[in-house]
Amino acid sequence: MVGKIILASSSPRRAAIMEKSNIKFEILPSPYIEDHTTTVFSYDFIENLAYNKVKAVIPLVKEPSVIVGADTVVVLDNEILGKPDGYKGAFQMLKKLSGRTHIVVTSIVVMDSETKNFKKQSTTSQVTFKNLTDEQIKFYIDNYKPFDKAGSYGIQEMPEGYIESYTGDLENIIGMSSKVLIDLLHSIS
């Protein structure tokens, strides 16, 4: 592997996944401002977000490094549900997700800061919510304050009785798949 590994994110969930996988890394949050005007989902759109986060960190890097960037979206009926706009936004999103199945897509991009060679991969998982009452939704928002999370929830903190089921990689739903990340890191070296 060339140089050190830099995580271009301030996500505590992504950092925890990398730590749990014994990946030595530094954090350098990307200055890239995400475009949230698009609400129609496409893999190109989310992969470009992750790529642009990585690309924006390259000028800030002082020594040869591999930059890791990721973006996660929650998608219902082909509509991207991003981070909520306050309490009301979180309530409306969770109401939409109630009793429905949606997908969670995380795109990971790794780039060599010297050569600008990069690899990318998107991983898709499915989550089905139980039918939630307004009281359950309010309880979750009041107690877990999911305002920094796509789709207004974190599956790892959902109380019992909220999630019906999920398929695919749980880490992908939380923030990024360690298996995919490790494969990408090996492929870039």
mmCIF file of N, CA and C in Angstrom, residues 86-163:
data_model
loop_
_atom_site.group_PDB
_atom_site.id
_atom_site.type_symbol
_atom_site.label_atom_id
_atom_site.label_comp_id
_atom_site.label_asym_id
_atom_site.label_seq_id
_atom_site.Cartn_x
_atom_site.Cartn_y
_atom_site.Cartn_z
ATOM 1 N N GLY A 86 -34.265 19.103 10.139
ATOM 2 C CA GLY A 86 -34.861 19.303 11.457
ATOM 3 C C GLY A 86 -35.844 18.221 11.870
ATOM 4 N N TYR A 87 -36.542 18.488 12.953
ATOM 5 C CA TYR A 87 -37.450 17.521 13.579
ATOM 6 C C TYR A 87 -38.584 17.118 12.631
ATOM 7 N N LYS A 88 -39.200 18.121 12.038
ATOM 8 C CA LYS A 88 -40.341 17.863 11.152
ATOM 9 C C LYS A 88 -39.912 17.007 9.952
ATOM 10 N N GLY A 89 -38.751 17.336 9.397
ATOM 11 C CA GLY A 89 -38.228 16.559 8.264
ATOM 12 C C GLY A 89 -37.965 15.115 8.644
ATOM 13 N N ALA A 90 -37.390 14.905 9.840
ATOM 14 C CA ALA A 90 -37.120 13.539 10.313
ATOM 15 C C ALA A 90 -38.425 12.775 10.497
ATOM 16 N N PHE A 91 -39.413 13.435 11.074
ATOM 17 C CA PHE A 91 -40.707 12.789 11.293
ATOM 18 C C PHE A 91 -41.325 12.373 9.960
ATOM 19 N N GLN A 92 -41.319 13.271 8.981
ATOM 20 C CA GLN A 92 -41.909 12.974 7.674
ATOM 21 C C GLN A 92 -41.193 11.819 6.979
ATOM 22 N N MET A 93 -39.853 11.785 7.076
ATOM 23 C CA MET A 93 -39.097 10.696 6.446
ATOM 24 C C MET A 93 -39.425 9.358 7.078
ATOM 25 N N LEU A 94 -39.411 9.314 8.415
ATOM 26 C CA LEU A 94 -39.690 8.047 9.094
ATOM 27 C C LEU A 94 -41.131 7.602 8.830
ATOM 28 N N LYS A 95 -42.039 8.538 8.695
ATOM 29 C CA LYS A 95 -43.433 8.220 8.362
ATOM 30 C C LYS A 95 -43.497 7.576 6.969
ATOM 31 N N LYS A 96 -42.711 8.114 6.033
ATOM 32 C CA LYS A 96 -42.647 7.559 4.673
ATOM 33 C C LYS A 96 -42.096 6.136 4.677
ATOM 34 N N LEU A 97 -41.076 5.894 5.514
ATOM 35 C CA LEU A 97 -40.408 4.589 5.561
ATOM 36 C C LEU A 97 -41.236 3.536 6.304
ATOM 37 N N SER A 98 -42.150 3.984 7.158
ATOM 38 C CA SER A 98 -42.955 3.085 7.986
ATOM 39 C C SER A 98 -43.708 2.056 7.146
ATOM 40 N N GLY A 99 -43.504 0.779 7.482
ATOM 41 C CA GLY A 99 -44.211 -0.303 6.810
ATOM 42 C C GLY A 99 -43.743 -0.585 5.390
ATOM 43 N N ARG A 100 -42.621 -0.004 4.997
ATOM 44 C CA ARG A 100 -42.135 -0.124 3.621
ATOM 45 C C ARG A 100 -40.725 -0.707 3.584
ATOM 46 N N THR A 101 -40.350 -1.170 2.399
ATOM 47 C CA THR A 101 -38.984 -1.633 2.143
ATOM 48 C C THR A 101 -38.274 -0.585 1.303
ATOM 49 N N HIS A 102 -37.060 -0.242 1.700
ATOM 50 C CA HIS A 102 -36.256 0.710 0.939
ATOM 51 C C HIS A 102 -34.855 0.144 0.770
ATOM 52 N N ILE A 103 -34.057 0.802 -0.065
ATOM 53 C CA ILE A 103 -32.672 0.370 -0.216
ATOM 54 C C ILE A 103 -31.741 1.397 0.405
ATOM 55 N N VAL A 104 -30.587 0.908 0.837
ATOM 56 C CA VAL A 104 -29.510 1.756 1.330
ATOM 57 C C VAL A 104 -28.306 1.458 0.437
ATOM 58 N N VAL A 105 -27.783 2.500 -0.190
ATOM 59 C CA VAL A 105 -26.652 2.338 -1.098
ATOM 60 C C VAL A 105 -25.483 3.151 -0.573
ATOM 61 N N THR A 106 -24.339 2.490 -0.440
ATOM 62 C CA THR A 106 -23.113 3.191 -0.082
ATOM 63 C C THR A 106 -22.110 3.005 -1.205
ATOM 64 N N SER A 107 -21.580 4.114 -1.697
ATOM 65 C CA SER A 107 -20.504 4.085 -2.688
ATOM 66 C C SER A 107 -19.211 4.445 -1.985
ATOM 67 N N ILE A 108 -18.197 3.635 -2.234
ATOM 68 C CA ILE A 108 -16.866 3.882 -1.671
ATOM 69 C C ILE A 108 -15.912 4.132 -2.834
ATOM 70 N N VAL A 109 -15.071 5.169 -2.694
ATOM 71 C CA VAL A 109 -14.028 5.464 -3.667
ATOM 72 C C VAL A 109 -12.706 5.510 -2.913
ATOM 73 N N VAL A 110 -11.692 4.834 -3.450
ATOM 74 C CA VAL A 110 -10.329 4.944 -2.917
ATOM 75 C C VAL A 110 -9.445 5.466 -4.042
ATOM 76 N N MET A 111 -8.568 6.415 -3.702
ATOM 77 C CA MET A 111 -7.718 7.034 -4.724
ATOM 78 C C MET A 111 -6.300 7.193 -4.217
ATOM 79 N N ASP A 112 -5.340 6.891 -5.075
ATOM 80 C CA ASP A 112 -3.925 7.114 -4.798
ATOM 81 C C ASP A 112 -3.650 8.597 -5.030
ATOM 82 N N SER A 113 -3.156 9.288 -4.002
ATOM 83 C CA SER A 113 -2.974 10.736 -4.106
ATOM 84 C C SER A 113 -1.899 11.124 -5.122
ATOM 85 N N GLU A 114 -0.972 10.216 -5.395
ATOM 86 C CA GLU A 114 0.114 10.510 -6.333
ATOM 87 C C GLU A 114 -0.323 10.292 -7.780
ATOM 88 N N THR A 115 -0.836 9.107 -8.070
ATOM 89 C CA THR A 115 -1.163 8.737 -9.458
ATOM 90 C C THR A 115 -2.567 9.153 -9.863
ATOM 91 N N LYS A 116 -3.418 9.434 -8.873
ATOM 92 C CA LYS A 116 -4.849 9.733 -9.078
ATOM 93 C C LYS A 116 -5.626 8.515 -9.588
ATOM 94 N N ASN A 117 -4.979 7.348 -9.573
ATOM 95 C CA ASN A 117 -5.715 6.116 -9.899
ATOM 96 C C ASN A 117 -6.742 5.897 -8.816
ATOM 97 N N PHE A 118 -7.930 5.437 -9.202
ATOM 98 C CA PHE A 118 -8.966 5.207 -8.199
ATOM 99 C C PHE A 118 -9.782 3.970 -8.543
ATOM 100 N N LYS A 119 -10.408 3.441 -7.510
ATOM 101 C CA LYS A 119 -11.347 2.324 -7.642
ATOM 102 C C LYS A 119 -12.604 2.728 -6.905
ATOM 103 N N LYS A 120 -13.735 2.228 -7.379
ATOM 104 C CA LYS A 120 -15.006 2.548 -6.727
ATOM 105 C C LYS A 120 -15.894 1.321 -6.733
ATOM 106 N N GLN A 121 -16.773 1.282 -5.750
ATOM 107 C CA GLN A 121 -17.769 0.209 -5.696
ATOM 108 C C GLN A 121 -18.967 0.677 -4.894
ATOM 109 N N SER A 122 -20.145 0.328 -5.381
ATOM 110 C CA SER A 122 -21.385 0.617 -4.662
ATOM 111 C C SER A 122 -21.958 -0.687 -4.144
ATOM 112 N N THR A 123 -22.485 -0.622 -2.933
ATOM 113 C CA THR A 123 -23.091 -1.788 -2.297
ATOM 114 C C THR A 123 -24.526 -1.425 -1.926
ATOM 115 N N THR A 124 -25.444 -2.345 -2.208
ATOM 116 C CA THR A 124 -26.862 -2.091 -1.958
ATOM 117 C C THR A 124 -27.403 -3.106 -0.958
ATOM 118 N N SER A 125 -28.114 -2.623 0.032
ATOM 119 C CA SER A 125 -28.793 -3.463 1.022
ATOM 120 C C SER A 125 -30.260 -3.031 1.062
ATOM 121 N N GLN A 126 -31.113 -3.895 1.591
ATOM 122 C CA GLN A 126 -32.537 -3.574 1.738
ATOM 123 C C GLN A 126 -32.911 -3.563 3.211
ATOM 124 N N VAL A 127 -33.779 -2.619 3.576
ATOM 125 C CA VAL A 127 -34.285 -2.544 4.945
ATOM 126 C C VAL A 127 -35.803 -2.422 4.877
ATOM 127 N N THR A 128 -36.483 -3.219 5.700
ATOM 128 C CA THR A 128 -37.939 -3.129 5.805
ATOM 129 C C THR A 128 -38.303 -2.694 7.214
ATOM 130 N N PHE A 129 -39.046 -1.588 7.304
ATOM 131 C CA PHE A 129 -39.530 -1.087 8.586
ATOM 132 C C PHE A 129 -40.856 -1.745 8.922
ATOM 133 N N LYS A 130 -41.099 -1.938 10.200
ATOM 134 C CA LYS A 130 -42.432 -2.321 10.655
ATOM 135 C C LYS A 130 -43.334 -1.096 10.528
ATOM 136 N N ASN A 131 -44.641 -1.284 10.660
ATOM 137 C CA ASN A 131 -45.553 -0.144 10.694
ATOM 138 C C ASN A 131 -45.324 0.590 12.009
ATOM 139 N N LEU A 132 -44.879 1.839 11.915
ATOM 140 C CA LEU A 132 -44.556 2.614 13.111
ATOM 141 C C LEU A 132 -45.695 3.565 13.453
ATOM 142 N N THR A 133 -45.983 3.674 14.733
ATOM 143 C CA THR A 133 -46.974 4.652 15.182
ATOM 144 C C THR A 133 -46.303 6.022 15.255
ATOM 145 N N ASP A 134 -47.095 7.081 15.278
ATOM 146 C CA ASP A 134 -46.538 8.428 15.446
ATOM 147 C C ASP A 134 -45.761 8.520 16.752
ATOM 148 N N GLU A 135 -46.237 7.817 17.788
ATOM 149 C CA GLU A 135 -45.556 7.835 19.094
ATOM 150 C C GLU A 135 -44.176 7.181 18.990
ATOM 151 N N GLN A 136 -44.081 6.071 18.261
ATOM 152 C CA GLN A 136 -42.785 5.413 18.080
ATOM 153 C C GLN A 136 -41.815 6.336 17.339
ATOM 154 N N ILE A 137 -42.312 6.997 16.310
ATOM 155 C CA ILE A 137 -41.458 7.898 15.528
ATOM 156 C C ILE A 137 -40.965 9.043 16.409
ATOM 157 N N LYS A 138 -41.876 9.652 17.174
ATOM 158 C CA LYS A 138 -41.489 10.760 18.062
ATOM 159 C C LYS A 138 -40.486 10.286 19.116
ATOM 160 N N PHE A 139 -40.716 9.102 19.689
ATOM 161 C CA PHE A 139 -39.805 8.543 20.690
ATOM 162 C C PHE A 139 -38.402 8.401 20.102
ATOM 163 N N TYR A 140 -38.328 7.850 18.888
ATOM 164 C CA TYR A 140 -37.021 7.640 18.253
ATOM 165 C C TYR A 140 -36.316 8.982 18.017
ATOM 166 N N ILE A 141 -37.026 9.943 17.460
ATOM 167 C CA ILE A 141 -36.411 11.245 17.172
ATOM 168 C C ILE A 141 -35.986 11.934 18.470
ATOM 169 N N ASP A 142 -36.853 11.928 19.489
ATOM 170 C CA ASP A 142 -36.540 12.579 20.764
ATOM 171 C C ASP A 142 -35.322 11.966 21.444
ATOM 172 N N ASN A 143 -35.192 10.644 21.362
ATOM 173 C CA ASN A 143 -34.135 9.945 22.094
ATOM 174 C C ASN A 143 -32.855 9.732 21.311
ATOM 175 N N TYR A 144 -32.931 9.674 19.982
ATOM 176 C CA TYR A 144 -31.746 9.342 19.181
ATOM 177 C C TYR A 144 -31.288 10.478 18.278
ATOM 178 N N LYS A 145 -32.105 11.519 18.133
ATOM 179 C CA LYS A 145 -31.736 12.725 17.373
ATOM 180 C C LYS A 145 -30.998 12.387 16.072
ATOM 181 N N PRO A 146 -31.688 11.764 15.126
ATOM 182 C CA PRO A 146 -31.031 11.258 13.907
ATOM 183 C C PRO A 146 -30.840 12.303 12.810
ATOM 184 N N PHE A 147 -30.481 13.520 13.190
ATOM 185 C CA PHE A 147 -30.444 14.618 12.232
ATOM 186 C C PHE A 147 -29.221 14.598 11.316
ATOM 187 N N ASP A 148 -28.219 13.762 11.652
ATOM 188 C CA ASP A 148 -27.028 13.674 10.800
ATOM 189 C C ASP A 148 -27.009 12.386 9.984
ATOM 190 N N LYS A 149 -28.167 11.731 9.882
ATOM 191 C CA LYS A 149 -28.214 10.421 9.226
ATOM 192 C C LYS A 149 -29.141 10.436 8.014
ATOM 193 N N ALA A 150 -28.652 9.856 6.919
ATOM 194 C CA ALA A 150 -29.483 9.703 5.729
ATOM 195 C C ALA A 150 -30.725 8.898 6.099
ATOM 196 N N GLY A 151 -31.879 9.347 5.646
ATOM 197 C CA GLY A 151 -33.120 8.642 5.931
ATOM 198 C C GLY A 151 -33.638 8.844 7.339
ATOM 199 N N SER A 152 -32.946 9.633 8.138
ATOM 200 C CA SER A 152 -33.349 9.958 9.518
ATOM 201 C C SER A 152 -33.286 8.787 10.490
ATOM 202 N N TYR A 153 -32.418 7.811 10.206
ATOM 203 C CA TYR A 153 -32.268 6.729 11.185
ATOM 204 C C TYR A 153 -30.898 6.078 11.072
ATOM 205 N N GLY A 154 -30.498 5.438 12.168
ATOM 206 C CA GLY A 154 -29.305 4.604 12.197
ATOM 207 C C GLY A 154 -29.753 3.212 12.615
ATOM 208 N N ILE A 155 -29.574 2.229 11.738
ATOM 209 C CA ILE A 155 -30.093 0.884 12.024
ATOM 210 C C ILE A 155 -29.480 0.303 13.283
ATOM 211 N N GLN A 156 -28.233 0.686 13.593
ATOM 212 C CA GLN A 156 -27.525 0.129 14.749
ATOM 213 C C GLN A 156 -28.099 0.614 16.072
ATOM 214 N N GLU A 157 -28.928 1.667 16.042
ATOM 215 C CA GLU A 157 -29.480 2.207 17.282
ATOM 216 C C GLU A 157 -31.001 2.088 17.351
ATOM 217 N N MET A 158 -31.611 1.483 16.342
ATOM 218 C CA MET A 158 -33.077 1.396 16.330
ATOM 219 C C MET A 158 -33.561 0.505 17.471
ATOM 220 N N PRO A 159 -34.547 0.984 18.233
ATOM 221 C CA PRO A 159 -35.095 0.148 19.306
ATOM 222 C C PRO A 159 -35.779 -1.095 18.721
ATOM 223 N N GLU A 160 -35.923 -2.102 19.546
ATOM 224 C CA GLU A 160 -36.618 -3.315 19.119
ATOM 225 C C GLU A 160 -38.041 -2.956 18.686
ATOM 226 N N GLY A 161 -38.506 -3.609 17.638
ATOM 227 C CA GLY A 161 -39.863 -3.371 17.188
ATOM 228 C C GLY A 161 -39.994 -2.328 16.086
ATOM 229 N N TYR A 162 -38.871 -1.822 15.591
ATOM 230 C CA TYR A 162 -38.898 -0.808 14.528
ATOM 231 C C TYR A 162 -38.556 -1.412 13.159
ATOM 232 N N ILE A 163 -37.592 -2.319 13.140
ATOM 233 C CA ILE A 163 -37.131 -2.908 11.882
ATOM 234 C C ILE A 163 -37.727 -4.308 11.733
#
